[in-house]
Rosetta silent file (secondary structure, phi, psi, omega in degrees, C-alpha in Angstrom):
SEQUENCE: MVEDAEAIRVAVESALRDAGLVVSGQRDGRGLEAVLDGFRPDLVVLDVMLPGRDGFALLEVVRRRTDAGVVLLTARDGVHDRVRGLRGGADDYVVKPFELAELVARVGAVLRRLRRVPATVQVGDLVIDADAGVVLRAGNRIELTGTEWRLLGYLAGQRGRVVNKVQILTAVWGYDEYDPNLVEVHVSALRRKLEAHGSRLLHTVRGLGYVLRAESP
SCORE:     score description
SCORE:     0.000 S_00000001
   1 L     0.000  114.884 -177.430  -16.586   17.737  -70.783 S_00000001
   2 E  -116.367  111.649 -176.188  -17.774   14.118  -71.062 S_00000001
   3 L  -157.303  127.557 -177.269  -21.416   13.710  -72.142 S_00000001
   4 L   -81.505  -21.220  177.229  -22.922   11.331  -74.698 S_00000001
   5 L   -79.964  110.588 -171.438  -25.961   13.535  -75.462 S_00000001
   6 H   -60.377  -41.103 -177.676  -24.615   15.808  -78.179 S_00000001
   7 H   -61.246  -42.359  178.843  -27.065   18.676  -77.634 S_00000001
   8 H   -67.839  -45.497 -177.837  -26.160   18.900  -73.936 S_00000001
   9 H   -59.492  -46.682 -178.441  -22.438   18.503  -74.610 S_00000001
  10 H   -64.221  -41.733 -179.610  -22.354   21.232  -77.256 S_00000001
  11 H   -64.151  -42.888 -179.744  -24.389   23.639  -75.106 S_00000001
  12 H   -68.720  -42.976  177.090  -22.173   23.115  -72.068 S_00000001
  13 H   -55.631  -45.895 -178.597  -18.977   23.393  -74.117 S_00000001
  14 H   -62.840  -43.790 -179.546  -20.184   26.691  -75.550 S_00000001
  15 H   -64.869  -39.329  179.458  -21.136   28.084  -72.130 S_00000001
  16 H   -69.600  -38.339  176.565  -17.778   27.106  -70.625 S_00000001
  17 H   -64.723  -39.712  178.157  -15.882   28.623  -73.550 S_00000001
  18 H   -63.466  -24.680  177.291  -17.911   31.797  -73.164 S_00000001
  19 L   -84.089    4.145  175.703  -16.746   31.856  -69.546 S_00000001
  20 L    93.491   13.230 -178.353  -13.143   31.973  -70.786 S_00000001
  21 L   -99.199  152.126  172.923  -12.246   28.300  -70.414 S_00000001
  22 L   -92.869  126.544 -169.285  -10.509   26.011  -72.913 S_00000001
  23 L  -125.529  138.971  169.224  -12.717   22.949  -73.395 S_00000001
  24 L  -118.219  120.435 -179.308  -12.348   19.478  -74.885 S_00000001
  25 L   -98.243  133.622  179.682  -15.656   17.663  -75.406 S_00000001
  26 E  -134.225  151.217 -175.367  -15.834   13.854  -75.392 S_00000001
  27 L   -98.018  -13.278 -178.295  -18.784   11.462  -75.645 S_00000001
  28 L  -159.016 -176.292 -176.476  -17.492    8.508  -73.581 S_00000001
  29 H   -64.145  -35.509  179.343  -14.705    7.060  -71.462 S_00000001
  30 H   -63.661  -41.226  177.218  -12.490    6.165  -74.394 S_00000001
  31 H   -64.409  -40.250  178.523  -12.541    9.758  -75.578 S_00000001
  32 H   -60.418  -50.937 -177.624  -11.774   10.973  -72.068 S_00000001
  33 H   -63.329  -31.817 -178.575   -8.771    8.671  -71.624 S_00000001
  34 H   -65.918  -27.262 -175.912   -7.454    9.604  -75.065 S_00000001
  35 H  -108.012   -7.047 -174.074   -7.130   13.290  -74.099 S_00000001
  36 H   -55.522  -48.863 -174.485   -6.287   13.121  -70.376 S_00000001
  37 H   -73.087  -44.046 -177.469   -2.514   13.204  -70.738 S_00000001
  38 H   -75.307  -39.574 -177.932   -2.225   15.634  -73.624 S_00000001
  39 H   -78.611  -33.778  178.251   -5.009   18.006  -72.617 S_00000001
  40 L    50.003   66.551 -174.796   -4.159   17.864  -68.887 S_00000001
  41 L   -68.556  147.538  170.057   -7.483   19.277  -67.646 S_00000001
  42 L   -80.725  -24.456 -178.171   -7.832   21.378  -64.519 S_00000001
  43 E  -154.815  145.178  176.676  -11.375   20.064  -64.177 S_00000001
  44 E  -118.398  124.421  170.487  -13.567   17.343  -65.702 S_00000001
  45 E   -93.621  117.253 -165.145  -17.333   17.750  -66.094 S_00000001
  46 E  -127.493  116.259  175.679  -18.450   14.134  -66.120 S_00000001
  47 E   -72.038  141.535  179.874  -21.883   12.701  -66.904 S_00000001
  48 L   -77.345  -45.128 -175.498  -22.786    9.690  -64.769 S_00000001
  49 L   -89.738   91.749 -178.099  -24.965    7.854  -67.312 S_00000001
  50 L  -120.980  153.897  173.638  -22.543    7.122  -70.173 S_00000001
  51 L   -66.995  144.070 -176.834  -22.298    4.282  -72.710 S_00000001
  52 L    76.874 -130.604  178.946  -19.753    1.686  -71.617 S_00000001
  53 L   -69.525  135.159 -178.747  -18.147    2.661  -68.336 S_00000001
  54 L   -82.651  178.996 -175.865  -20.322    4.980  -66.296 S_00000001
  55 H   -62.979  -31.384  179.181  -19.269    8.195  -64.623 S_00000001
  56 H   -66.909  -40.905  177.518  -18.424    6.507  -61.317 S_00000001
  57 H   -66.517  -40.337 -179.665  -15.929    4.190  -63.039 S_00000001
  58 H   -71.345  -28.396  175.026  -14.442    7.100  -64.993 S_00000001
  59 H   -58.783  -40.067  177.810  -14.204    9.146  -61.806 S_00000001
  60 H   -64.320  -38.925  177.963  -11.755    6.522  -60.539 S_00000001
  61 H   -62.543  -46.629  179.797   -9.755    6.845  -63.776 S_00000001
  62 H   -61.048  -42.429 -178.778   -9.574   10.625  -63.438 S_00000001
  63 H   -66.865  -34.570  179.658   -8.490   10.353  -59.815 S_00000001
  64 H   -71.490  -35.849 -168.331   -5.733    7.825  -60.655 S_00000001
  65 H  -104.541  -13.141 -176.701   -4.283    9.769  -63.570 S_00000001
  66 L  -142.813  172.797  170.787   -4.800   13.452  -62.750 S_00000001
  67 L  -111.904   24.037 -177.287   -5.264   15.980  -59.988 S_00000001
  68 L   -69.714  149.537  169.405   -8.188   17.564  -61.839 S_00000001
  69 E   -71.867  159.918  179.940  -11.343   18.653  -60.107 S_00000001
  70 E  -136.300  128.476  171.024  -14.517   16.754  -61.023 S_00000001
  71 E  -115.817  119.877 -179.822  -18.098   17.962  -61.331 S_00000001
  72 E   -87.264  139.347  170.482  -20.604   15.139  -61.911 S_00000001
  73 E  -107.024  126.653 -177.369  -23.717   15.556  -64.051 S_00000001
  74 E  -146.916  141.340  172.368  -26.470   13.173  -63.071 S_00000001
  75 L   -86.244   -8.447  179.387  -30.169   12.630  -63.632 S_00000001
  76 L   -85.077  115.941 -178.744  -30.137   10.594  -60.465 S_00000001
  77 L  -104.673   13.745  177.908  -31.192   12.824  -57.610 S_00000001
  78 L   -73.817  149.267 -178.879  -31.118   10.121  -54.943 S_00000001
  79 H   -60.033  -36.849 -176.410  -28.936   10.651  -51.900 S_00000001
  80 H   -58.355  -46.476 -178.094  -27.129    7.336  -52.503 S_00000001
  81 H   -68.702  -37.714  178.352  -25.733    8.410  -55.871 S_00000001
  82 H   -63.782  -45.555 -179.918  -24.746   11.845  -54.621 S_00000001
  83 H   -63.868  -42.479  179.606  -22.933   10.344  -51.642 S_00000001
  84 H   -58.895  -44.083  179.691  -21.266    7.716  -53.848 S_00000001
  85 H   -64.663  -44.734 -178.671  -19.941   10.396  -56.188 S_00000001
  86 H   -68.415  -38.863  177.079  -18.642   12.636  -53.416 S_00000001
  87 H   -67.756  -28.500  178.926  -17.053    9.715  -51.566 S_00000001
  88 L   -77.162   -6.268  175.801  -15.445    8.650  -54.838 S_00000001
  89 L   114.659    4.074  176.670  -13.656   11.975  -55.058 S_00000001
  90 L   -68.646  145.905 -179.853  -16.027   14.263  -56.953 S_00000001
  91 L   -89.249  -23.862 -179.906  -15.786   17.904  -55.935 S_00000001
  92 E  -166.216  170.128  176.289  -19.389   18.766  -56.759 S_00000001
  93 E  -144.642  153.029  176.459  -22.414   17.483  -58.660 S_00000001
  94 E  -130.632  128.612 -177.102  -25.214   19.046  -60.709 S_00000001
  95 E   -89.524  131.537  174.738  -28.555   17.293  -61.153 S_00000001
  96 L   -76.393  147.642   -7.418  -30.179   17.249  -64.596 S_00000001
  97 L   -74.249  148.755 -177.085  -32.006   19.180  -65.884 S_00000001
  98 L  -130.707  162.107  173.640  -29.804   22.126  -64.967 S_00000001
  99 L   -90.911  137.654 -179.178  -29.331   25.742  -65.965 S_00000001
 100 H   -57.333  -38.248 -178.623  -26.104   26.465  -67.804 S_00000001
 101 H   -61.591  -37.857  178.834  -25.427   29.465  -65.586 S_00000001
 102 H   -66.855  -44.091 -179.978  -25.514   27.245  -62.486 S_00000001
 103 H   -62.379  -44.982  178.756  -23.128   24.710  -63.999 S_00000001
 104 H   -60.411  -41.453  179.434  -20.695   27.424  -65.098 S_00000001
 105 H   -64.587  -40.938  179.667  -20.841   28.960  -61.621 S_00000001
 106 H   -68.464  -39.039  175.768  -20.168   25.603  -59.934 S_00000001
 107 H   -60.606  -45.905  178.791  -17.258   24.875  -62.285 S_00000001
 108 H   -61.030  -39.671 -179.547  -15.803   28.294  -61.464 S_00000001
 109 H   -64.980  -42.542  178.508  -16.239   27.706  -57.731 S_00000001
 110 H   -64.766  -42.880  179.152  -14.418   24.355  -57.872 S_00000001
 111 H   -61.743  -38.439  178.125  -11.591   25.861  -59.933 S_00000001
 112 H   -67.810  -41.134  179.043  -11.211   28.672  -57.399 S_00000001
 113 H   -61.575  -35.462  179.989  -11.174   26.214  -54.486 S_00000001
 114 L   -83.668    0.616 -179.972   -8.449   24.268  -56.266 S_00000001
 115 L    62.328   33.836  177.594   -6.552   27.525  -56.917 S_00000001
 116 L   -91.940  -15.073  174.707   -6.661   26.903  -60.682 S_00000001
 117 L  -134.320  150.278 -179.891   -8.027   30.386  -61.393 S_00000001
 118 L   -68.030  137.225  177.790   -7.328   33.646  -59.581 S_00000001
 119 L   -76.108  -24.586 -178.936   -9.954   34.602  -57.019 S_00000001
 120 E  -111.432  129.484  176.988   -9.159   38.287  -57.615 S_00000001
 121 E  -119.621  137.564  178.907   -9.474   39.943  -61.014 S_00000001
 122 E  -123.880  132.279  175.345   -8.366   43.503  -61.736 S_00000001
 123 E  -129.046  104.984 -173.524   -9.406   45.689  -64.668 S_00000001
 124 L    61.287 -125.415  178.996   -7.845   49.123  -64.392 S_00000001
 125 L   -96.553   13.040  176.776   -8.778   50.398  -60.928 S_00000001
 126 E   -94.767  126.544  179.412  -11.617   47.881  -60.623 S_00000001
 127 E  -120.929  125.444  179.686  -10.892   44.947  -58.292 S_00000001
 128 E  -115.891  112.036  179.121  -13.231   41.943  -58.105 S_00000001
 129 E  -107.389   97.966 -175.148  -12.576   39.569  -55.197 S_00000001
 130 L   -66.012  -38.424 -178.464  -14.891   36.599  -55.718 S_00000001
 131 L   -64.651  -42.006 -178.648  -13.860   34.802  -52.514 S_00000001
 132 L   -84.396  -13.193 -177.378  -14.525   37.835  -50.323 S_00000001
 133 L    67.675   39.129 -174.686  -17.574   38.897  -52.325 S_00000001
 134 E  -126.294  136.233  171.627  -16.159   42.402  -52.726 S_00000001
 135 E  -121.404  126.687 -179.798  -15.985   44.778  -55.685 S_00000001
 136 E  -122.122  139.249  173.327  -13.849   47.893  -55.371 S_00000001
 137 E  -126.485  115.705 -176.882  -13.462   50.805  -57.778 S_00000001
 138 L    52.491   37.309  178.607  -10.628   53.208  -56.950 S_00000001
 139 L    84.831   -5.396 -179.221  -10.827   51.884  -53.395 S_00000001
 140 E   -95.487  130.898  179.873  -14.586   52.468  -53.133 S_00000001
 141 E   -75.343  135.660  179.682  -16.767   49.467  -52.390 S_00000001
 142 L  -113.355  125.529  178.747  -19.588   48.859  -54.904 S_00000001
 143 L   -89.874  126.904 -177.713  -22.715   47.027  -53.793 S_00000001
 144 L  -121.438  150.918  170.798  -24.151   44.716  -56.468 S_00000001
 145 L   -75.773  170.089  178.561  -27.265   42.601  -56.795 S_00000001
 146 H   -59.507  -42.567  179.055  -26.883   38.863  -57.424 S_00000001
 147 H   -65.748  -41.093  178.608  -27.554   39.312  -61.136 S_00000001
 148 H   -63.836  -35.200  176.635  -25.068   42.189  -61.358 S_00000001
 149 H   -62.682  -47.488 -179.708  -22.472   39.991  -59.640 S_00000001
 150 H   -63.920  -40.527 -179.887  -22.955   37.228  -62.214 S_00000001
 151 H   -64.868  -47.389 -179.732  -22.897   39.733  -65.066 S_00000001
 152 H   -65.751  -39.548  178.687  -19.738   41.451  -63.852 S_00000001
 153 H   -61.274  -41.073  178.480  -18.068   38.117  -63.143 S_00000001
 154 H   -66.515  -47.302 -179.703  -18.790   36.937  -66.667 S_00000001
 155 H   -62.839  -36.791  178.537  -17.605   40.184  -68.265 S_00000001
 156 H   -67.308  -37.190  176.615  -14.474   40.146  -66.123 S_00000001
 157 H   -65.790  -25.461  179.084  -13.737   36.591  -67.228 S_00000001
 158 L  -103.341   14.337 -172.230  -14.063   37.832  -70.821 S_00000001
 159 L   -50.185  134.812 -178.608  -12.230   41.132  -70.180 S_00000001
 160 L    87.340   -9.466  179.687  -10.832   42.627  -73.333 S_00000001
 161 L  -113.916  141.020  177.773  -13.143   40.494  -75.513 S_00000001
 162 L   -81.128  130.571  177.319  -16.429   41.622  -77.037 S_00000001
 163 E  -122.622  142.999 -177.957  -19.405   39.432  -76.054 S_00000001
 164 L   -93.081  177.035 -174.412  -22.883   39.636  -77.555 S_00000001
 165 H   -66.431  -37.111  179.799  -26.278   39.592  -75.859 S_00000001
 166 H   -64.947  -41.744  177.568  -26.959   35.924  -76.548 S_00000001
 167 H   -61.367  -41.352 -179.980  -23.638   34.937  -74.958 S_00000001
 168 H   -67.572  -44.621  178.995  -24.462   37.054  -71.911 S_00000001
 169 H   -58.651  -43.673 -179.096  -27.989   35.669  -71.637 S_00000001
 170 H   -65.849  -44.112 -175.526  -26.689   32.095  -71.809 S_00000001
 171 H   -74.987  -38.829 -172.712  -23.882   32.630  -69.297 S_00000001
 172 H   -91.316  -40.041 -177.377  -25.704   34.818  -66.766 S_00000001
 173 H  -105.866  -16.418  178.037  -29.302   33.604  -66.996 S_00000001
 174 L    89.483    0.191 -179.917  -28.800   30.152  -68.485 S_00000001
 175 L  -138.331  158.715  176.031  -31.056   30.723  -71.493 S_00000001
 176 L  -115.436   15.325 -176.265  -30.851   32.521  -74.812 S_00000001
 177 L  -101.065   -3.522 -178.749  -34.604   33.104  -75.273 S_00000001
 178 L   -68.443  158.477  174.019  -35.001   36.111  -72.998 S_00000001
 179 L   -61.245  124.680  179.792  -35.752   39.556  -74.384 S_00000001
 180 L   -57.082  -20.257  177.013  -32.341   41.106  -75.220 S_00000001
 181 H   -61.501  -25.025  177.447  -33.600   44.257  -73.492 S_00000001
 182 H   -59.049  -41.660  177.887  -33.013   42.369  -70.251 S_00000001
 183 H   -63.791  -45.598 -177.670  -29.279   42.523  -70.952 S_00000001
 184 H   -59.453  -42.594 -179.148  -29.426   46.226  -71.767 S_00000001
 185 H   -61.485  -46.394 -176.732  -31.228   47.025  -68.512 S_00000001
 186 H   -74.977  -34.487  175.156  -28.723   45.181  -66.332 S_00000001
 187 H   -62.522  -43.840 -179.970  -25.690   46.418  -68.264 S_00000001
 188 H   -62.123  -42.784  179.468  -26.919   49.993  -67.827 S_00000001
 189 H   -64.545  -43.608  178.746  -27.450   49.516  -64.094 S_00000001
 190 H   -64.434  -41.958 -179.653  -24.016   47.933  -63.661 S_00000001
 191 H   -60.542  -42.428  179.315  -22.383   50.654  -65.761 S_00000001
 192 H   -60.567  -41.056 -179.795  -23.913   53.397  -63.584 S_00000001
 193 H   -67.361  -40.608 -179.890  -22.521   51.804  -60.444 S_00000001
 194 H   -67.639  -38.447 -175.761  -19.057   51.388  -61.951 S_00000001
 195 H   -81.341   -5.817  175.467  -18.963   54.939  -63.316 S_00000001
 196 L   -66.688  -17.200 -176.203  -19.974   56.444  -59.985 S_00000001
 197 L  -127.681   17.694  179.244  -16.306   56.107  -59.010 S_00000001
 198 L   169.725 -173.815 -177.751  -14.395   56.528  -62.281 S_00000001
 199 L   -74.888  176.290 -174.740  -14.315   56.614  -66.051 S_00000001
 200 L   -67.501  131.395  173.851  -16.052   54.132  -68.358 S_00000001
 201 L  -114.903  -32.172 -176.226  -14.960   50.499  -68.099 S_00000001
 202 E  -101.023  103.007 -172.132  -17.983   48.748  -69.604 S_00000001
 203 E  -101.074  146.847  170.791  -18.122   49.745  -73.263 S_00000001
 204 E   -95.320  127.346  175.108  -20.767   49.177  -75.925 S_00000001
 205 E  -105.004  106.270 -170.800  -19.407   48.057  -79.283 S_00000001
 206 L   -53.785  128.207  177.758  -22.109   49.035  -81.732 S_00000001
 207 L    81.075   -6.166 -176.260  -23.619   46.088  -83.560 S_00000001
 208 L  -121.114  -46.982 -178.037  -21.478   43.550  -81.675 S_00000001
 209 E   151.877 -136.381 -174.237  -22.042   43.689  -77.924 S_00000001
 210 E  -132.908  155.056  177.424  -20.147   44.733  -74.825 S_00000001
 211 E  -146.046  138.313  175.265  -16.574   44.639  -73.556 S_00000001
 212 E   -99.432  115.434  178.578  -15.014   45.286  -70.138 S_00000001
 213 L  -157.039  154.013 -174.142  -11.673   47.065  -70.515 S_00000001
 214 L   -77.228  -37.685 -177.120   -9.805   49.888  -68.859 S_00000001
 215 L   -81.972  157.922  177.519   -8.854   51.871  -71.925 S_00000001
 216 L   -69.849  147.359 -179.937  -11.340   53.810  -74.040 S_00000001
 217 L   -68.151    0.000    0.000  -12.561   52.035  -77.180 S_00000001
């Protein structure tokens, strides 16, 4: 993650880590080049407006030295800059200001296209096929709303780990200021759909949050 604005960089790093990714945050091109070889990223989130060399110049560096995917962050919403970035080898771009949930989703989509993460995740008898847009429980197809899809995808990425309401709000909705009851409502709805075809997978850990796992807590 290369971004000179510390508040944005820290927020994005946190959201990506919450999505189960290992992240190295850097503020400029020198920091990026210093970690490219040792860190060996699968994907670089790269701000266009950086001190020193801008994101377009660093995009060329990333393309020369790695096979990583690249998602550009830009306040420039003109067609020229978008085309320049994509022609330069970027896999996607996100225009500022953006919602964290959208950026995390776009990063995940690029990683799946590059085959850097599995498109199918299994937790017990629950199978989530992101590419096909299918969720199966014991062979039974489960129909989910868009929000339930994002929630289940996030929990599946964190499977086996307890996540709290603020982490869920940030990852799924892009903000941490919503009423925490919003999480409870959607978790309950998702849990009912999952349990219609089997035992409990989505557990509440009192005082801590929620965890998706096959075994009983």
